[in-house]
C-alpha positions as a printed Julia matrix, in Angstrom:
404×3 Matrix{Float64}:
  21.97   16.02  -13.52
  21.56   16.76   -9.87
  20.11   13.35   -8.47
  20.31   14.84   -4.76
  17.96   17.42   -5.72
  15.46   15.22   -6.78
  15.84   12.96   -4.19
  15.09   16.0    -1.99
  12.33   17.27   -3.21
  10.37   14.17   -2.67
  11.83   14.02    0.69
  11.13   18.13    1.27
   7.05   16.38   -0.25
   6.79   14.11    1.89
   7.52   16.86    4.94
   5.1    18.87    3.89
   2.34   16.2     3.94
   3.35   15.18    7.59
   4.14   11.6     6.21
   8.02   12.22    6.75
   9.46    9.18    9.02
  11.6    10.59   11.6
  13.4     7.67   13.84
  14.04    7.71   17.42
  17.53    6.54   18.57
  16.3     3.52   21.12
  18.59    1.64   23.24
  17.14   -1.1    24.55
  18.0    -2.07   28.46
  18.2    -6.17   28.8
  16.4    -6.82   31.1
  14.1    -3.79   31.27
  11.79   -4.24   28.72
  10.0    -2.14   28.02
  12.02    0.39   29.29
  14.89    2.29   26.61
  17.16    4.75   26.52
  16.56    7.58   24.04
  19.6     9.51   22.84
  18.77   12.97   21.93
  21.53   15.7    21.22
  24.74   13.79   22.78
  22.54   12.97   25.86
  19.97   10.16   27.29
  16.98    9.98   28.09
  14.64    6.53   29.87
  11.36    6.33   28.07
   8.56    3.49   27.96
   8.29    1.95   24.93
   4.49    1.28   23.73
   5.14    0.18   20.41
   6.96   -2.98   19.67
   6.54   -6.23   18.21
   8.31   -8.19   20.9
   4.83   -8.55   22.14
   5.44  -11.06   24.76
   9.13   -9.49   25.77
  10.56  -12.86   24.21
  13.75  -10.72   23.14
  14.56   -9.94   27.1
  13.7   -13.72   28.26
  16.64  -15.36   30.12
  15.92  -18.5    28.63
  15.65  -17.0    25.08
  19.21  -14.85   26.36
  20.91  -17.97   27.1
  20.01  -19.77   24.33
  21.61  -17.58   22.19
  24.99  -17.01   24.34
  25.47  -20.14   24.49
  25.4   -21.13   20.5
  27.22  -17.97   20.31
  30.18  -19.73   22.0
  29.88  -22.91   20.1
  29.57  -21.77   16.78
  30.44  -18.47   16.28
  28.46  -15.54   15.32
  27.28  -16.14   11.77
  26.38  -18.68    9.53
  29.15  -18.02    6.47
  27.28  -17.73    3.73
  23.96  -19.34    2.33
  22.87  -23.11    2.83
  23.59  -23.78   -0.24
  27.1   -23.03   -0.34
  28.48  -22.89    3.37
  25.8   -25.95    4.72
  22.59  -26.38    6.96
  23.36  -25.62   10.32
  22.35  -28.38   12.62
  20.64  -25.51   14.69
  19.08  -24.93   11.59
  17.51  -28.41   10.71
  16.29  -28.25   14.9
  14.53  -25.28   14.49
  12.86  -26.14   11.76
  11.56  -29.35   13.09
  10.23  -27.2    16.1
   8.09  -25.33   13.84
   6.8   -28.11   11.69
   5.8   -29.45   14.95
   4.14  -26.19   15.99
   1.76  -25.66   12.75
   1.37  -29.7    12.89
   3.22  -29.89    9.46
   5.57  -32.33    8.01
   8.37  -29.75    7.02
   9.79  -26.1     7.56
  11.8   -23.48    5.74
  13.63  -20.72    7.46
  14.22  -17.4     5.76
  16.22  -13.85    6.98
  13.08  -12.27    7.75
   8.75  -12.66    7.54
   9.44   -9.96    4.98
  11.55  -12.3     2.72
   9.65  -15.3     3.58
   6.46  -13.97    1.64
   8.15  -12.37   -1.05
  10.16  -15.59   -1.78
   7.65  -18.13   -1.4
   4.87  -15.89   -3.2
   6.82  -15.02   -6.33
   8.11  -18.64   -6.54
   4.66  -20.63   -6.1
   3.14  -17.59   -9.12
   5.8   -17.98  -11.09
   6.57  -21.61  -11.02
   2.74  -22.88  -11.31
   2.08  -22.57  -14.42
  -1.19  -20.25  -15.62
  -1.66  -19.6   -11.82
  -3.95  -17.02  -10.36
  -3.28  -15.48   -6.98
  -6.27  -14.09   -4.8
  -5.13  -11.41   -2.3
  -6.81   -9.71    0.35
  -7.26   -6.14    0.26
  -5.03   -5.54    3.36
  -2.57   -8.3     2.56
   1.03   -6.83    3.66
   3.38   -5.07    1.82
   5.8    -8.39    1.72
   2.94  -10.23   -0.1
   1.95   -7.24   -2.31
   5.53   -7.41   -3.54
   5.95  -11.45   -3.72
   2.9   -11.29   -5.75
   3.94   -8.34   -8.35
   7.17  -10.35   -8.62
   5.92  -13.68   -9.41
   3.92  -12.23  -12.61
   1.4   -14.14  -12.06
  -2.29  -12.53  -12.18
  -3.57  -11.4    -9.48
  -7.19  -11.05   -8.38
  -7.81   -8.61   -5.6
 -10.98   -9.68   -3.0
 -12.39   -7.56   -0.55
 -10.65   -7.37    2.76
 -12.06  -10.06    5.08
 -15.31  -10.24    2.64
 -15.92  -14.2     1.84
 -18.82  -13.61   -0.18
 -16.4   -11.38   -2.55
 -13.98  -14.51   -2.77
 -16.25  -16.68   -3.81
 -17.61  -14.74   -6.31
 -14.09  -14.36   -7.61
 -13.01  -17.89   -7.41
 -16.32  -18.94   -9.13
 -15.24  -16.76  -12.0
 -11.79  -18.13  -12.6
 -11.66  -21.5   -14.81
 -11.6   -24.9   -12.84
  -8.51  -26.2   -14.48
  -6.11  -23.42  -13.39
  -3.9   -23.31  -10.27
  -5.85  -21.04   -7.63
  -3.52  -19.42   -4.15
  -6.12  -17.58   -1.34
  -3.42  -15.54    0.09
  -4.76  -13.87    2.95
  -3.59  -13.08    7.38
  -4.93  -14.43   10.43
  -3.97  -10.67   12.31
  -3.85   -7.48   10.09
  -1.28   -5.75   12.09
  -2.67   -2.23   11.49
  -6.35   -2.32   12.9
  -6.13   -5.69   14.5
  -8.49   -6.97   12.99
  -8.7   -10.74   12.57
  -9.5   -12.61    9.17
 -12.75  -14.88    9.34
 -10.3   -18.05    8.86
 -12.79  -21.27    8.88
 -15.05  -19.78    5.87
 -11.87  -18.38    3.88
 -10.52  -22.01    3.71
 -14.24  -23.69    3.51
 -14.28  -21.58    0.06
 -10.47  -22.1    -1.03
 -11.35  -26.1    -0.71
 -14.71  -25.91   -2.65
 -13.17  -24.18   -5.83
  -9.88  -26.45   -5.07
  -7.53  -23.23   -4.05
  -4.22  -23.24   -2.12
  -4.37  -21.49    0.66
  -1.63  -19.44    1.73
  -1.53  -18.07    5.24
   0.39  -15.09    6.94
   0.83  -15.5    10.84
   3.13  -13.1    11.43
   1.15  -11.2    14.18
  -0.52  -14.4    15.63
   1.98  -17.04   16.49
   2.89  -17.18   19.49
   0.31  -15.31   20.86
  -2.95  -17.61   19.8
  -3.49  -21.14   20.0
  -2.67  -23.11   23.56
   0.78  -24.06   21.79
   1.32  -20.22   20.2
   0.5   -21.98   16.51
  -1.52  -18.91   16.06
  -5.2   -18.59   14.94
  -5.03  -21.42   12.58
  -4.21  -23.68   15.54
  -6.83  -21.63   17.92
  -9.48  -22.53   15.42
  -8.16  -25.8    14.77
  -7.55  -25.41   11.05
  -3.98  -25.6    10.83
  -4.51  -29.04    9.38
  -6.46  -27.93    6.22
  -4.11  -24.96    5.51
  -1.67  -25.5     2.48
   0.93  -23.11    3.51
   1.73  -21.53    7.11
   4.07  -18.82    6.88
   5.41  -16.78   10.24
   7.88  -14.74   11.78
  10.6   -15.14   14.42
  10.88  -11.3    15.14
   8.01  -10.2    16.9
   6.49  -12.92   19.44
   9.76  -14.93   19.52
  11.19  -12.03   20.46
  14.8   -12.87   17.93
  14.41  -12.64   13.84
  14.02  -14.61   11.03
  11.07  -16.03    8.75
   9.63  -19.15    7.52
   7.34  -21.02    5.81
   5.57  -24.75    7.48
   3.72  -27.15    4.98
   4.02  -30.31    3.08
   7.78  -31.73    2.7
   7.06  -31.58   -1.26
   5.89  -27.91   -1.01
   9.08  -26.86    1.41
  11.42  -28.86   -1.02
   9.64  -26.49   -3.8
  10.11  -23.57   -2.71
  13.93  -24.49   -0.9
  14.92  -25.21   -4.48
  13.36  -22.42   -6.61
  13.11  -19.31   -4.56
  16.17  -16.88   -5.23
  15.11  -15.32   -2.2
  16.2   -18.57   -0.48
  18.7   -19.8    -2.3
  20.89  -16.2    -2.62
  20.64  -15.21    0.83
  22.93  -15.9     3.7
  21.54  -18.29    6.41
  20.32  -17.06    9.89
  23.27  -17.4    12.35
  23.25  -20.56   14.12
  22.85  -18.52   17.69
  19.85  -16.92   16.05
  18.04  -20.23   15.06
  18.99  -21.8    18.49
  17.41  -18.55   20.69
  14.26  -18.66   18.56
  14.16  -22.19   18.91
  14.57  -21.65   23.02
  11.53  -19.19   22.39
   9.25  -21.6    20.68
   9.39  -24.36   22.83
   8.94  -21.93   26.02
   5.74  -20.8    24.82
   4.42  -24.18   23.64
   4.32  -25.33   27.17
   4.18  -21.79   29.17
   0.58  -19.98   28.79
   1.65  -16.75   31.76
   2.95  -14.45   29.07
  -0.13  -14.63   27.06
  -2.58  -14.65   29.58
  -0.76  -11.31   31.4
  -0.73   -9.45   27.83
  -4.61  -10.06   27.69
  -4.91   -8.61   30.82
  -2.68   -5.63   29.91
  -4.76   -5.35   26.47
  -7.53   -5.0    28.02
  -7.22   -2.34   31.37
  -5.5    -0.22   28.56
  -8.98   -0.88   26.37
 -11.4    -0.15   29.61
  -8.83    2.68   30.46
  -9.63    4.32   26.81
 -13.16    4.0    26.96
 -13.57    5.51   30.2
 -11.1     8.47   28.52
 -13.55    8.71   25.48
 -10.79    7.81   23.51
 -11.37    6.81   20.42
  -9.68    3.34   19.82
 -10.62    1.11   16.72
 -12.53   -2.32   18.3
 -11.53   -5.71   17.52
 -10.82   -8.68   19.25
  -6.54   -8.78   18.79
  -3.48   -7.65   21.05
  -3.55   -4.25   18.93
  -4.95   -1.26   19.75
  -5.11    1.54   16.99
  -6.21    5.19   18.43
  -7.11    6.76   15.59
  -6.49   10.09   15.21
  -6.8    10.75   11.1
  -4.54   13.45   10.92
  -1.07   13.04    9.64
   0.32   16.43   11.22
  -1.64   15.65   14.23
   0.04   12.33   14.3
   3.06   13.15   14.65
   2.6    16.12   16.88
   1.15   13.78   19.46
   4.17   11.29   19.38
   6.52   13.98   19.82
   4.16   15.51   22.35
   4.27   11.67   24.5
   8.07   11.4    23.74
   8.96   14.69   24.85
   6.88   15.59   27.57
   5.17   12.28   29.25
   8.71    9.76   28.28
   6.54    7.74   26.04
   7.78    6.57   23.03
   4.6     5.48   20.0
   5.48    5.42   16.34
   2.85    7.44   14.57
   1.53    5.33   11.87
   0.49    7.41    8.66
   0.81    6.74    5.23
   1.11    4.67    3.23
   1.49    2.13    5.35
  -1.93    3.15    6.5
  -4.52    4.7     4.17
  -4.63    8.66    4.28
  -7.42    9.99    6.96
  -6.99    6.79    9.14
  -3.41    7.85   10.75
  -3.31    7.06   14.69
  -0.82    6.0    17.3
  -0.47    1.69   17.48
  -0.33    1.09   20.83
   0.91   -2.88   21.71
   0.83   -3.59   25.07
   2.83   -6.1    26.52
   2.96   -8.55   29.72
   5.79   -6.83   30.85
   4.03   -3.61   30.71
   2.89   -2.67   34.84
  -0.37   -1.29   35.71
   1.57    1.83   36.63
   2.33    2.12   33.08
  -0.43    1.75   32.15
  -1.68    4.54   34.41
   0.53    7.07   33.29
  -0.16    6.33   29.76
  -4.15    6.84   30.16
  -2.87   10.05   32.1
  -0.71   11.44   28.86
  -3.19   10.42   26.87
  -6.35   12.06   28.58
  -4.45   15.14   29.29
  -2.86   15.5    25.77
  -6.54   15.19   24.23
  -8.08   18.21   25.73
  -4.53   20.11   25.17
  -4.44   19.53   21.58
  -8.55   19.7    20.73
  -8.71   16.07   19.04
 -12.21   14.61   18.59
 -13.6    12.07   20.87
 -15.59   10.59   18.02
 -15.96    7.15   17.57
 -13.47    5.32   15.31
């Protein structure tokens, strides 16, 4: 059997659909952020980049820079091997403790990635609990889709954001059985932000867990960076916290914040945990660098607000369409997968802007558009020529100025 032809017709599918991933070659210039390098064809090329998840430019800080450098020269460069064989780090056991402290929890639980964190902890707390039922929101990420399927446990699906639905679902599940509200603060694709004070008001009447993704929030919300739960100041009556290291921290990693007894859990059941090599020490000790810069230092937040929202004002004077909501994120939709694409390649090629078209199915298919994250590092000059591409690249290429 030829398995490379049939791995190339789906590929050769996917092309023709215009949901083909193509990758641009990025090197990132310390320093510069968000300026890269793009290599194209043996040759390089300086483009702005409008579409990461450092969204604070931790990954460039100097403090977050020599944090790192300088655990690099006292430990090494990895970890050797998982905690459970080679040992907990003492960087580690700090880091943790820094974000126990930042979700106002007794204990934490690094991971290799947000990604692992929720598949590890979700398939652990289904399958361990026994009888449990897991209620997921309709947008819930791909990392708790997949903890979820994992754990076998069942799985009630609730309208996204839609409280009334979870009741009603909750209220139909037997008292006696082990209930999880898994659910975000930020859905990373339109922005928008989950209505957190009556999700957990309904987990605690029918006596649910709740189990919370921050992955796009912390650092960003809350005067310490605890995210919305801390913003709202419900951080307290949320079971499980669960965030990332790679996006707002500006390093990588995962991790969970709760209970000591609920950490302990899932430290000693979750094969995602247990089978994985630890974070390198350098790692733990730059994010931890990060985290404690941005409990005390409000500038970077309060310059990618300001950022957020000229590019925002700058759109709707453009008539271009942009999807509302009251996040960091801004989605232009354009709900076209060929179009898409055409209009990255369009900003790469032409205007030295580099956007990730977004199609599916990591998006539904008719809502494709171009995420656009601005940054505090991002000038009003790049702004400027952005809105410019933009504006000029609408009329050239006949998409509608309708409304998202």
């Amino acid at each position: 059997m030829n398995f490379d032809a049939l791995f190339q017709t789906q590929i050769d599918a996917l092309k023709e659909e215009g949901n083909y991933r193509y990758f641009a070659e990025l090197e990132r210039k310390c320093g510069k952020f968000p300026k890269a390098a793009n290599h194209v064809d043996g040759e390089k090329r300086d483009v702005t980049v409008w579409c990461s998840n450092d969204y604070l430019g931790m990954g460039q800080n100097p403090l977050t820079i020599a944090a790192m450098c300088e655990a690099v020269q006292r430990t090494g460069t990895g970890a050797g091997g998982t905690r459970n064989i080679s040992g907990t780090n003492h960087d580690h056991l700090l880091l943790e403790a820094e974000l126990a402290d930042l979700h106002g929890k007794e204990a934490a639980l690094l991971f290799t990635s947000g990604y692992v964190s929720n598949w590890a902890a979700l398939s652990c707390l289904g399958s361990r609990l026994e009888n449990c039922v897991i209620l997921s929101d309709a947008g819930n990420h791909a990392s708790m889709i997949e903890g979820i399927r994992h754990s076998k446990a069942k799985k009630v699906i609730w309208k996204h954001n839609d409280v009334a639905d979870l009741e009603a679902k909750l209220q139909a599940l037997p008292a006696n059985v082990p209930k999880i509200v898994a659910f975000e603060s930020v859905y990373s694709m339109d922005g928008d932000i989950c209505p957190m004070r009556e999700i957990v008001e309904v987990a605690e009447k029918y006596g649910a867990m709740t189990y919370l993704d921050e992955v796009h929030a912390v650092g960003l919300y809350g005067p310490r960076g605890g995210g919305v739960s801390e913003r709202e100041g419900l951080a307290d009556r949320i079971t499980l916290i669960e965030g990332t290291l790679g996006k707002a921290y500006g390093v990588v990693g995962g991790y969970i914040t709760g209970s000591a007894a609920l950490c302990d859990f899932i430290r000693s059941f979750a094969s995602g945990f247990i089978f994985t090599t630890a974070l390198p020490p350098a790692v733990a000790a730059a994010a931890r660098a990060s985290i404690m810069h941005l409990k005390t230092s409000r500038d970077e937040r309060i310059r990618q607000r300001a950022q957020v929202k000229k590019l925002r004002d700058g759109l709707d004077r453009a008539g271009i369409p942009h999807m509302m909501n009251e996040s960091h994120i801004v989605p232009v939709m354009i709900k076209d997968p060929v179009k898409t694409r055409m209009l990255a390649d369009y900003l790469m090629d032409e205007w030295g802007i580099y956007v990730q078209p977004i199609n599916y199915p990591t998006v539904p298919k008719g809502t494709e558009r171009l995420r656009f994250t601005p940054s505090p590092l991002h000038s009003d000059e790049d702004i400027a020529h952005l809105l410019n591409a933009l504006t000029h690249l609408w009329k050239q290429c006949a998409v509608s100025h309708a409304v998202a």
